[in-house]
mmCIF file of C-alpha atoms (C1' of nucleotides) in Angstrom:
data_model
loop_
_atom_site.group_PDB
_atom_site.id
_atom_site.type_symbol
_atom_site.label_atom_id
_atom_site.label_comp_id
_atom_site.label_asym_id
_atom_site.label_seq_id
_atom_site.Cartn_x
_atom_site.Cartn_y
_atom_site.Cartn_z
ATOM 1 C CA MET A 1 -16.744 -11.925 27.582
ATOM 2 C CA PRO A 2 -13.802 -13.254 29.244
ATOM 3 C CA ARG A 3 -14.557 -16.559 30.936
ATOM 4 C CA SER A 4 -12.515 -16.601 34.221
ATOM 5 C CA PHE A 5 -13.333 -20.693 34.552
ATOM 6 C CA LEU A 6 -11.718 -21.866 31.191
ATOM 7 C CA VAL A 7 -8.322 -20.406 32.597
ATOM 8 C CA LYS A 8 -6.259 -23.562 33.451
ATOM 9 C CA LYS A 9 -4.908 -23.173 36.772
ATOM 10 C CA HIS A 10 -1.219 -24.348 37.124
ATOM 11 C CA PHE A 11 0.468 -25.509 39.784
ATOM 12 C CA ASN A 12 3.436 -25.645 38.479
ATOM 13 C CA SER A 13 3.408 -22.674 36.743
ATOM 14 C CA ALA A 14 7.506 -23.201 35.651
ATOM 15 C CA LYS A 15 6.144 -25.303 32.863
ATOM 16 C CA LYS A 16 4.147 -23.646 31.802
ATOM 17 C CA PRO A 17 3.802 -21.508 28.715
ATOM 18 C CA ASN A 18 3.905 -17.467 27.914
ATOM 19 C CA TYR A 19 0.872 -16.924 26.576
ATOM 20 C CA GLY A 20 2.597 -13.066 26.087
ATOM 21 C CA GLU A 21 4.710 -14.444 23.752
ATOM 22 C CA LEU A 22 2.454 -15.381 21.182
ATOM 23 C CA ASP A 23 1.355 -13.324 19.049
ATOM 24 C CA ASN A 24 3.232 -13.850 16.023
ATOM 25 C CA HIS A 25 1.787 -16.627 15.768
ATOM 26 C CA THR A 26 -1.964 -17.608 14.080
ATOM 27 C CA VAL A 27 -3.255 -19.863 11.836
ATOM 28 C CA ILE A 28 -6.166 -18.895 9.233
ATOM 29 C CA ILE A 29 -9.226 -20.561 9.340
ATOM 30 C CA SER A 30 -11.726 -20.968 7.236
ATOM 31 C CA PRO A 31 -14.168 -18.720 7.193
ATOM 32 C CA PHE A 32 -17.215 -21.298 6.714
ATOM 33 C CA LEU A 33 -15.866 -21.815 10.299
ATOM 34 C CA TYR A 34 -17.418 -17.875 10.863
ATOM 35 C CA GLU A 35 -20.305 -17.919 8.633
ATOM 36 C CA ARG A 36 -22.528 -19.098 11.702
ATOM 37 C CA TYR A 37 -20.929 -15.905 13.808
ATOM 38 C CA PRO A 38 -22.440 -12.256 13.222
ATOM 39 C CA VAL A 39 -21.113 -10.314 10.580
ATOM 40 C CA SER A 40 -20.710 -7.296 13.255
ATOM 41 C CA VAL A 41 -18.439 -9.415 15.095
ATOM 42 C CA LEU A 42 -17.230 -11.415 12.522
ATOM 43 C CA PRO A 43 -13.494 -10.021 11.820
ATOM 44 C CA GLN A 44 -13.163 -9.054 7.825
ATOM 45 C CA PRO A 45 -11.431 -10.877 5.660
ATOM 46 C CA GLU A 46 -8.879 -8.685 5.114
ATOM 47 C CA LEU A 47 -7.793 -8.377 9.035
ATOM 48 C CA TYR A 48 -7.236 -12.032 8.883
ATOM 49 C CA SER A 49 -3.281 -12.534 9.535
ATOM 50 C CA SER A 50 -1.765 -13.304 6.058
ATOM 51 C CA VAL A 51 0.763 -15.370 8.737
ATOM 52 C CA ALA A 52 -0.310 -18.912 8.235
ATOM 53 C CA TYR A 53 0.519 -21.151 10.859
ATOM 54 C CA SER A 54 3.469 -23.571 10.138
ATOM 55 C CA PRO A 55 5.526 -25.766 12.439
ATOM 56 C CA ILE A 56 8.663 -24.180 10.884
ATOM 57 C CA THR A 57 8.104 -21.441 13.369
ATOM 58 C CA VAL A 58 9.013 -23.770 16.405
ATOM 59 C CA TRP A 59 12.557 -23.248 15.575
ATOM 60 C CA THR A 60 13.091 -20.186 13.231
ATOM 61 C CA GLY A 61 13.611 -17.438 16.165
ATOM 62 C CA LEU A 62 10.137 -15.785 16.223
ATOM 63 C CA LEU A 63 9.436 -16.286 19.845
ATOM 64 C CA HIS A 64 10.409 -13.774 22.428
ATOM 65 C CA PRO A 65 13.289 -13.717 23.146
ATOM 66 C CA PRO A 66 14.652 -15.617 21.006
ATOM 67 C CA LEU A 67 15.812 -20.029 21.776
ATOM 68 C CA PRO A 68 19.237 -19.650 22.505
ATOM 69 C CA SER A 69 20.922 -21.676 19.876
ATOM 70 C CA ASP A 70 22.046 -24.564 21.662
ATOM 71 C CA LEU A 71 18.658 -26.003 21.949
ATOM 72 C CA SER A 72 18.260 -27.272 18.704
ATOM 73 C CA PRO A 73 14.984 -29.880 18.177
ATOM 74 C CA LEU A 74 17.257 -32.455 17.928
ATOM 75 C CA SER A 75 19.679 -31.199 21.099
ATOM 76 C CA GLY A 76 17.712 -34.086 22.971
ATOM 77 C CA TYR A 77 20.274 -36.682 21.925
ATOM 78 C CA PRO A 78 22.128 -37.789 25.270
ATOM 79 C CA SER A 79 25.525 -37.728 24.747
ATOM 80 C CA SER A 80 25.990 -40.038 27.632
ATOM 81 C CA LEU A 81 24.307 -42.780 26.033
ATOM 82 C CA GLY A 82 27.126 -43.146 23.195
ATOM 83 C CA ARG A 83 25.098 -41.499 21.053
ATOM 84 C CA VAL A 84 26.011 -39.420 18.294
ATOM 85 C CA SER A 85 24.045 -36.170 18.356
ATOM 86 C CA PRO A 86 23.331 -35.128 14.467
ATOM 87 C CA PRO A 87 24.293 -32.441 13.070
ATOM 88 C CA PRO A 88 21.580 -29.622 13.883
ATOM 89 C CA GLN A 89 20.938 -28.050 10.970
ATOM 90 C CA SER A 90 20.458 -31.638 9.005
ATOM 91 C CA ASP A 91 17.093 -32.918 11.050
ATOM 92 C CA THR A 92 15.416 -33.307 7.900
ATOM 93 C CA SER A 93 18.476 -35.730 6.231
ATOM 94 C CA SER A 94 18.199 -37.884 8.543
ATOM 95 C CA LYS A 95 17.168 -40.845 6.333
ATOM 96 C CA ASP A 96 20.762 -40.264 4.786
ATOM 97 C CA HIS A 97 21.474 -42.857 8.002
ATOM 98 C CA SER A 98 19.915 -45.658 6.905
ATOM 99 C CA GLY A 99 21.071 -45.208 3.031
ATOM 100 C CA SER A 100 24.290 -47.453 1.955
ATOM 101 C CA GLU A 101 26.486 -44.658 3.075
ATOM 102 C CA SER A 102 28.290 -45.327 6.388
ATOM 103 C CA PRO A 103 25.758 -44.704 8.850
ATOM 104 C CA ILE A 104 27.183 -44.195 12.019
ATOM 105 C CA SER A 105 29.923 -41.278 12.016
ATOM 106 C CA ASP A 106 33.696 -41.605 12.111
ATOM 107 C CA GLU A 107 33.404 -40.449 16.447
ATOM 108 C CA GLU A 108 30.735 -43.157 16.615
ATOM 109 C CA GLU A 109 33.405 -45.462 15.048
ATOM 110 C CA ARG A 110 36.149 -44.967 17.437
ATOM 111 C CA LEU A 111 33.849 -46.101 20.152
ATOM 112 C CA GLN A 112 32.543 -49.291 18.824
ATOM 113 C CA THR A 113 36.130 -49.612 17.276
ATOM 114 C CA LYS A 114 37.309 -49.073 21.372
ATOM 115 C CA LEU A 115 33.706 -50.924 22.293
ATOM 116 C CA SER A 116 34.271 -54.040 20.307
ATOM 117 C CA ASP A 117 37.867 -54.557 21.249
ATOM 118 C CA SER A 118 36.824 -54.809 24.925
ATOM 119 C CA HIS A 119 33.798 -56.372 23.999
ATOM 120 C CA ALA A 120 35.602 -59.614 22.034
ATOM 121 C CA ILE A 121 37.003 -60.026 24.839
ATOM 122 C CA GLU A 122 34.588 -61.306 27.371
ATOM 123 C CA ALA A 123 32.163 -62.568 24.695
ATOM 124 C CA GLU A 124 31.680 -64.301 21.467
ATOM 125 C CA LYS A 125 28.632 -63.161 20.306
ATOM 126 C CA PHE A 126 27.591 -59.434 21.035
ATOM 127 C CA GLN A 127 23.527 -58.989 22.811
ATOM 128 C CA CYS A 128 21.894 -56.574 22.864
ATOM 129 C CA SER A 129 21.262 -55.032 26.243
ATOM 130 C CA LEU A 130 18.246 -54.222 25.203
ATOM 131 C CA CYS A 131 16.228 -57.106 23.461
ATOM 132 C CA SER A 132 18.958 -59.892 23.962
ATOM 133 C CA LYS A 133 19.569 -60.271 20.694
ATOM 134 C CA THR A 134 22.611 -61.634 19.266
ATOM 135 C CA TYR A 135 24.975 -60.895 16.869
ATOM 136 C CA SER A 136 28.068 -62.495 15.270
ATOM 137 C CA THR A 137 29.428 -58.728 14.928
ATOM 138 C CA PHE A 138 29.557 -55.932 17.238
ATOM 139 C CA SER A 139 28.845 -53.573 13.559
ATOM 140 C CA GLY A 140 25.472 -55.465 13.489
ATOM 141 C CA LEU A 141 25.139 -55.341 17.692
ATOM 142 C CA ALA A 142 25.356 -51.401 16.372
ATOM 143 C CA LYS A 143 22.943 -50.763 13.902
ATOM 144 C CA HIS A 144 20.267 -53.257 15.307
ATOM 145 C CA LYS A 145 20.501 -50.872 18.458
ATOM 146 C CA GLN A 146 20.422 -47.450 15.695
ATOM 147 C CA LEU A 147 17.921 -48.883 13.908
ATOM 148 C CA HIS A 148 15.619 -49.786 15.651
ATOM 149 C CA CYS A 149 16.171 -50.692 20.367
ATOM 150 C CA ASP A 150 18.174 -47.544 20.959
ATOM 151 C CA ALA A 151 15.481 -45.799 19.314
ATOM 152 C CA GLN A 152 12.440 -47.447 20.228
ATOM 153 C CA SER A 153 13.457 -47.788 24.022
ATOM 154 C CA ARG A 154 14.919 -44.289 24.529
ATOM 155 C CA LYS A 155 13.351 -41.134 24.393
ATOM 156 C CA SER A 156 15.459 -38.957 22.389
ATOM 157 C CA PHE A 157 13.858 -35.891 20.938
ATOM 158 C CA SER A 158 13.712 -33.046 24.194
ATOM 159 C CA CYS A 159 11.061 -30.123 24.321
ATOM 160 C CA LYS A 160 13.192 -27.012 25.015
ATOM 161 C CA TYR A 161 10.418 -25.534 26.619
ATOM 162 C CA CYS A 162 9.943 -28.618 29.359
ATOM 163 C CA GLU A 163 11.793 -31.387 31.093
ATOM 164 C CA LYS A 164 9.776 -33.725 28.190
ATOM 165 C CA GLU A 165 10.999 -35.839 25.920
ATOM 166 C CA TYR A 166 9.439 -38.029 23.371
ATOM 167 C CA VAL A 167 11.041 -41.047 20.826
ATOM 168 C CA SER A 168 10.095 -39.247 17.378
ATOM 169 C CA LEU A 169 10.383 -35.625 15.870
ATOM 170 C CA GLY A 170 7.134 -35.677 15.296
ATOM 171 C CA ALA A 171 5.905 -36.200 18.382
ATOM 172 C CA LEU A 172 8.294 -33.613 19.461
ATOM 173 C CA LYS A 173 6.313 -31.437 17.343
ATOM 174 C CA MET A 174 3.192 -32.262 18.303
ATOM 175 C CA HIS A 175 4.248 -30.966 22.001
ATOM 176 C CA ILE A 176 5.990 -28.298 21.844
ATOM 177 C CA ARG A 177 2.315 -26.781 19.802
ATOM 178 C CA THR A 178 1.281 -26.805 23.200
ATOM 179 C CA HIS A 179 3.271 -24.117 24.095
ATOM 180 C CA THR A 180 3.841 -21.622 21.286
ATOM 181 C CA LEU A 181 -0.157 -22.752 21.201
ATOM 182 C CA PRO A 182 -0.049 -21.767 16.898
ATOM 183 C CA CYS A 183 -4.347 -21.547 16.225
ATOM 184 C CA VAL A 184 -5.445 -18.434 17.601
ATOM 185 C CA CYS A 185 -9.066 -16.912 17.613
ATOM 186 C CA LYS A 186 -9.939 -14.176 15.506
ATOM 187 C CA ILE A 187 -12.547 -13.537 17.608
ATOM 188 C CA CYS A 188 -11.340 -13.487 21.607
ATOM 189 C CA GLY A 189 -8.204 -14.054 20.676
ATOM 190 C CA LYS A 190 -7.872 -17.225 22.637
ATOM 191 C CA ALA A 191 -4.764 -19.561 21.057
ATOM 192 C CA PHE A 192 -4.650 -23.191 20.946
ATOM 193 C CA SER A 193 -1.798 -25.798 20.146
ATOM 194 C CA ARG A 194 -3.789 -27.614 17.135
ATOM 195 C CA PRO A 195 -6.110 -26.726 14.693
ATOM 196 C CA TRP A 196 -9.371 -28.618 15.301
ATOM 197 C CA LEU A 197 -8.858 -27.170 18.933
ATOM 198 C CA LEU A 198 -9.822 -24.174 17.431
ATOM 199 C CA GLN A 199 -12.472 -25.128 15.602
ATOM 200 C CA GLY A 200 -13.959 -26.857 18.698
ATOM 201 C CA HIS A 201 -13.376 -23.544 20.492
ATOM 202 C CA ILE A 202 -14.936 -21.536 17.531
ATOM 203 C CA ARG A 203 -18.035 -24.343 18.720
ATOM 204 C CA THR A 204 -17.686 -21.934 21.684
ATOM 205 C CA HIS A 205 -19.310 -18.496 19.851
ATOM 206 C CA THR A 206 -21.565 -19.720 16.836
ATOM 207 C CA GLY A 207 -23.696 -22.758 18.998
ATOM 208 C CA GLU A 208 -23.061 -25.354 17.012
ATOM 209 C CA LYS A 209 -23.703 -28.628 18.288
ATOM 210 C CA PRO A 210 -23.404 -31.160 16.365
ATOM 211 C CA PHE A 211 -22.754 -34.596 18.230
ATOM 212 C CA SER A 212 -27.174 -35.610 19.026
ATOM 213 C CA CYS A 213 -27.370 -37.744 21.876
ATOM 214 C CA PRO A 214 -29.722 -40.382 20.277
ATOM 215 C CA HIS A 215 -31.835 -40.621 24.021
ATOM 216 C CA CYS A 216 -32.990 -37.071 25.181
ATOM 217 C CA ASN A 217 -32.972 -34.111 22.660
ATOM 218 C CA ARG A 218 -29.357 -33.148 23.716
ATOM 219 C CA ALA A 219 -26.999 -31.796 21.745
ATOM 220 C CA PHE A 220 -22.650 -30.980 22.277
ATOM 221 C CA ALA A 221 -20.326 -29.018 20.858
ATOM 222 C CA ASP A 222 -17.937 -31.859 21.633
ATOM 223 C CA ARG A 223 -17.516 -35.457 21.062
ATOM 224 C CA SER A 224 -16.180 -36.330 24.153
ATOM 225 C CA ASN A 225 -19.106 -34.471 26.638
ATOM 226 C CA LEU A 226 -21.598 -36.482 24.406
ATOM 227 C CA ARG A 227 -19.774 -39.628 25.238
ATOM 228 C CA ALA A 228 -19.742 -38.712 29.040
ATOM 229 C CA HIS A 229 -23.363 -37.513 29.099
ATOM 230 C CA LEU A 230 -24.326 -41.560 27.317
ATOM 231 C CA GLN A 231 -22.948 -43.015 30.512
ATOM 232 C CA THR A 232 -26.044 -40.535 32.657
ATOM 233 C CA HIS A 233 -28.149 -42.820 30.332
ATOM 234 C CA SER A 234 -26.750 -46.403 31.133
ATOM 235 C CA ASP A 235 -27.487 -47.598 34.789
ATOM 236 C CA VAL A 236 -24.537 -49.168 35.022
ATOM 237 C CA LYS A 237 -21.461 -46.659 34.783
ATOM 238 C CA LYS A 238 -18.246 -47.091 33.463
ATOM 239 C CA TYR A 239 -16.505 -46.287 36.480
ATOM 240 C CA GLN A 240 -16.811 -48.506 38.964
ATOM 241 C CA CYS A 241 -15.247 -48.169 42.870
ATOM 242 C CA LYS A 242 -13.205 -51.366 43.694
ATOM 243 C CA ASN A 243 -13.953 -51.141 47.557
ATOM 244 C CA CYS A 244 -18.112 -50.245 47.041
ATOM 245 C CA SER A 245 -18.690 -51.247 43.751
ATOM 246 C CA LYS A 246 -20.762 -48.108 43.362
ATOM 247 C CA THR A 247 -20.030 -46.982 39.350
ATOM 248 C CA PHE A 248 -19.618 -43.483 38.524
ATOM 249 C CA SER A 249 -20.148 -42.001 34.171
ATOM 250 C CA ARG A 250 -17.012 -40.278 34.580
ATOM 251 C CA MET A 251 -13.379 -40.400 35.925
ATOM 252 C CA SER A 252 -13.139 -37.668 37.664
ATOM 253 C CA LEU A 253 -16.421 -38.663 39.933
ATOM 254 C CA LEU A 254 -14.684 -41.727 41.109
ATOM 255 C CA HIS A 255 -11.996 -39.631 42.111
ATOM 256 C CA LYS A 256 -13.730 -37.438 44.304
ATOM 257 C CA HIS A 257 -15.771 -40.783 45.829
ATOM 258 C CA GLU A 258 -12.371 -42.261 46.443
ATOM 259 C CA GLU A 259 -10.740 -38.926 47.242
ATOM 260 C CA SER A 260 -13.926 -38.143 49.942
ATOM 261 C CA GLY A 261 -13.216 -41.108 51.767
ATOM 262 C CA CYS A 262 -14.988 -44.463 50.543
ATOM 263 C CA CYS A 263 -11.224 -46.144 49.905
ATOM 264 C CA VAL A 264 -9.455 -45.244 53.413
ATOM 265 C CA ALA A 265 -12.660 -46.415 55.330
ATOM 266 C CA HIS A 266 -12.426 -49.943 53.367
ATOM 267 C "C1'" DC B 1 -21.473 -32.784 48.706
ATOM 268 C "C1'" DT B 2 -23.041 -34.674 44.391
ATOM 269 C "C1'" DG B 3 -23.816 -35.388 39.543
ATOM 270 C "C1'" DG B 4 -24.035 -33.232 35.236
ATOM 271 C "C1'" DG B 5 -22.167 -30.505 31.729
ATOM 272 C "C1'" DG B 6 -18.884 -27.360 28.812
ATOM 273 C "C1'" DA B 7 -14.620 -26.619 27.557
ATOM 274 C "C1'" DA B 8 -9.952 -27.751 26.244
ATOM 275 C "C1'" DG B 9 -5.073 -30.549 26.607
ATOM 276 C "C1'" DG B 10 -3.120 -34.214 24.378
ATOM 277 C "C1'" DG B 11 -0.747 -38.194 23.255
ATOM 278 C "C1'" DG B 12 -1.743 -41.776 19.641
ATOM 279 C "C1'" DC B 13 -3.152 -43.718 15.126
ATOM 280 C "C1'" DC B 14 -4.367 -43.560 10.745
ATOM 281 C "C1'" DC B 15 -4.418 -41.258 6.036
ATOM 282 C "C1'" DA C 1 6.118 -35.696 6.896
ATOM 283 C "C1'" DG C 2 2.455 -33.561 9.081
ATOM 284 C "C1'" DG C 3 -3.067 -33.037 9.656
ATOM 285 C "C1'" DG C 4 -7.334 -34.452 10.958
ATOM 286 C "C1'" DC C 5 -9.671 -37.345 13.603
ATOM 287 C "C1'" DC C 6 -10.218 -40.313 17.919
ATOM 288 C "C1'" DC C 7 -9.931 -41.140 22.779
ATOM 289 C "C1'" DC C 8 -9.530 -40.058 27.514
ATOM 290 C "C1'" DT C 9 -9.198 -37.311 30.702
ATOM 291 C "C1'" DT C 10 -8.692 -33.024 33.796
ATOM 292 C "C1'" DC C 11 -10.629 -28.706 35.185
ATOM 293 C "C1'" DC C 12 -14.221 -25.004 36.264
ATOM 294 C "C1'" DC C 13 -18.733 -24.058 36.764
ATOM 295 C "C1'" DC C 14 -23.231 -25.436 37.710
ATOM 296 C "C1'" DA C 15 -27.953 -27.242 39.036
#
DNA sequence: CTGGGGAAGGGGCCC
DNA sequence: AGGGCCCCTTCCCCA
């Protein structure tokens, strides 16, 4: 049964994924998750998709239409910042850059030499513009920036589907799941970004509510919802209006209160 | 209109 | 590195 209220309204649809393109991305959920569901509506084991979810599929062009070849996972390195983009096919070999071999490419080395010449004239020490650490040699500064400061201060991994950027490939992969939605409910076909989100969704089919309120008889399928419910038992709510000191059990309620004019009136 | 419940999204942390 | 989990937040619906 369609639950239209579950469909998030996207005010900026340009950034949202095309869910219709996700047919080939499925995830196998352990049958025990379905065990409480009536057998007649459960998918038979042989009907389970044999295409297990793999983050690798993000990069292998299973989406329709195929992704532009120039949008590699590491294509987000902003060359304008003087950082050399890693080879597109060597994303798993990034550790090589920290090995005993030269961690700096020829191109970057030339750039550093060029910069070194000009900087050496201006100062005896090489100072990191980000954390102010100083180094006696430019190579020392370059290594510091490559291994620490640059990587932490600049988001280097760009999403190929939207404008978001991340400091680590792992974070980017996590985010990309929100576009590819590889976890598909076999009961209703709804897709999710992570397996545990799907598990939580399956509880809406099974009716399982493992999180019980210690103060009343209510139970919840989601821990966060229980936490929000516990606020209703509290005399002093967690979220307080800074103007009238009224407290609310949820931030959304506080926001509603503020938008209703309390803050304007004061 | 307000408060609460249900469902879900997403970043961060830990193992 | 990847998966699981935690936590916070948001959205929608309903009483």
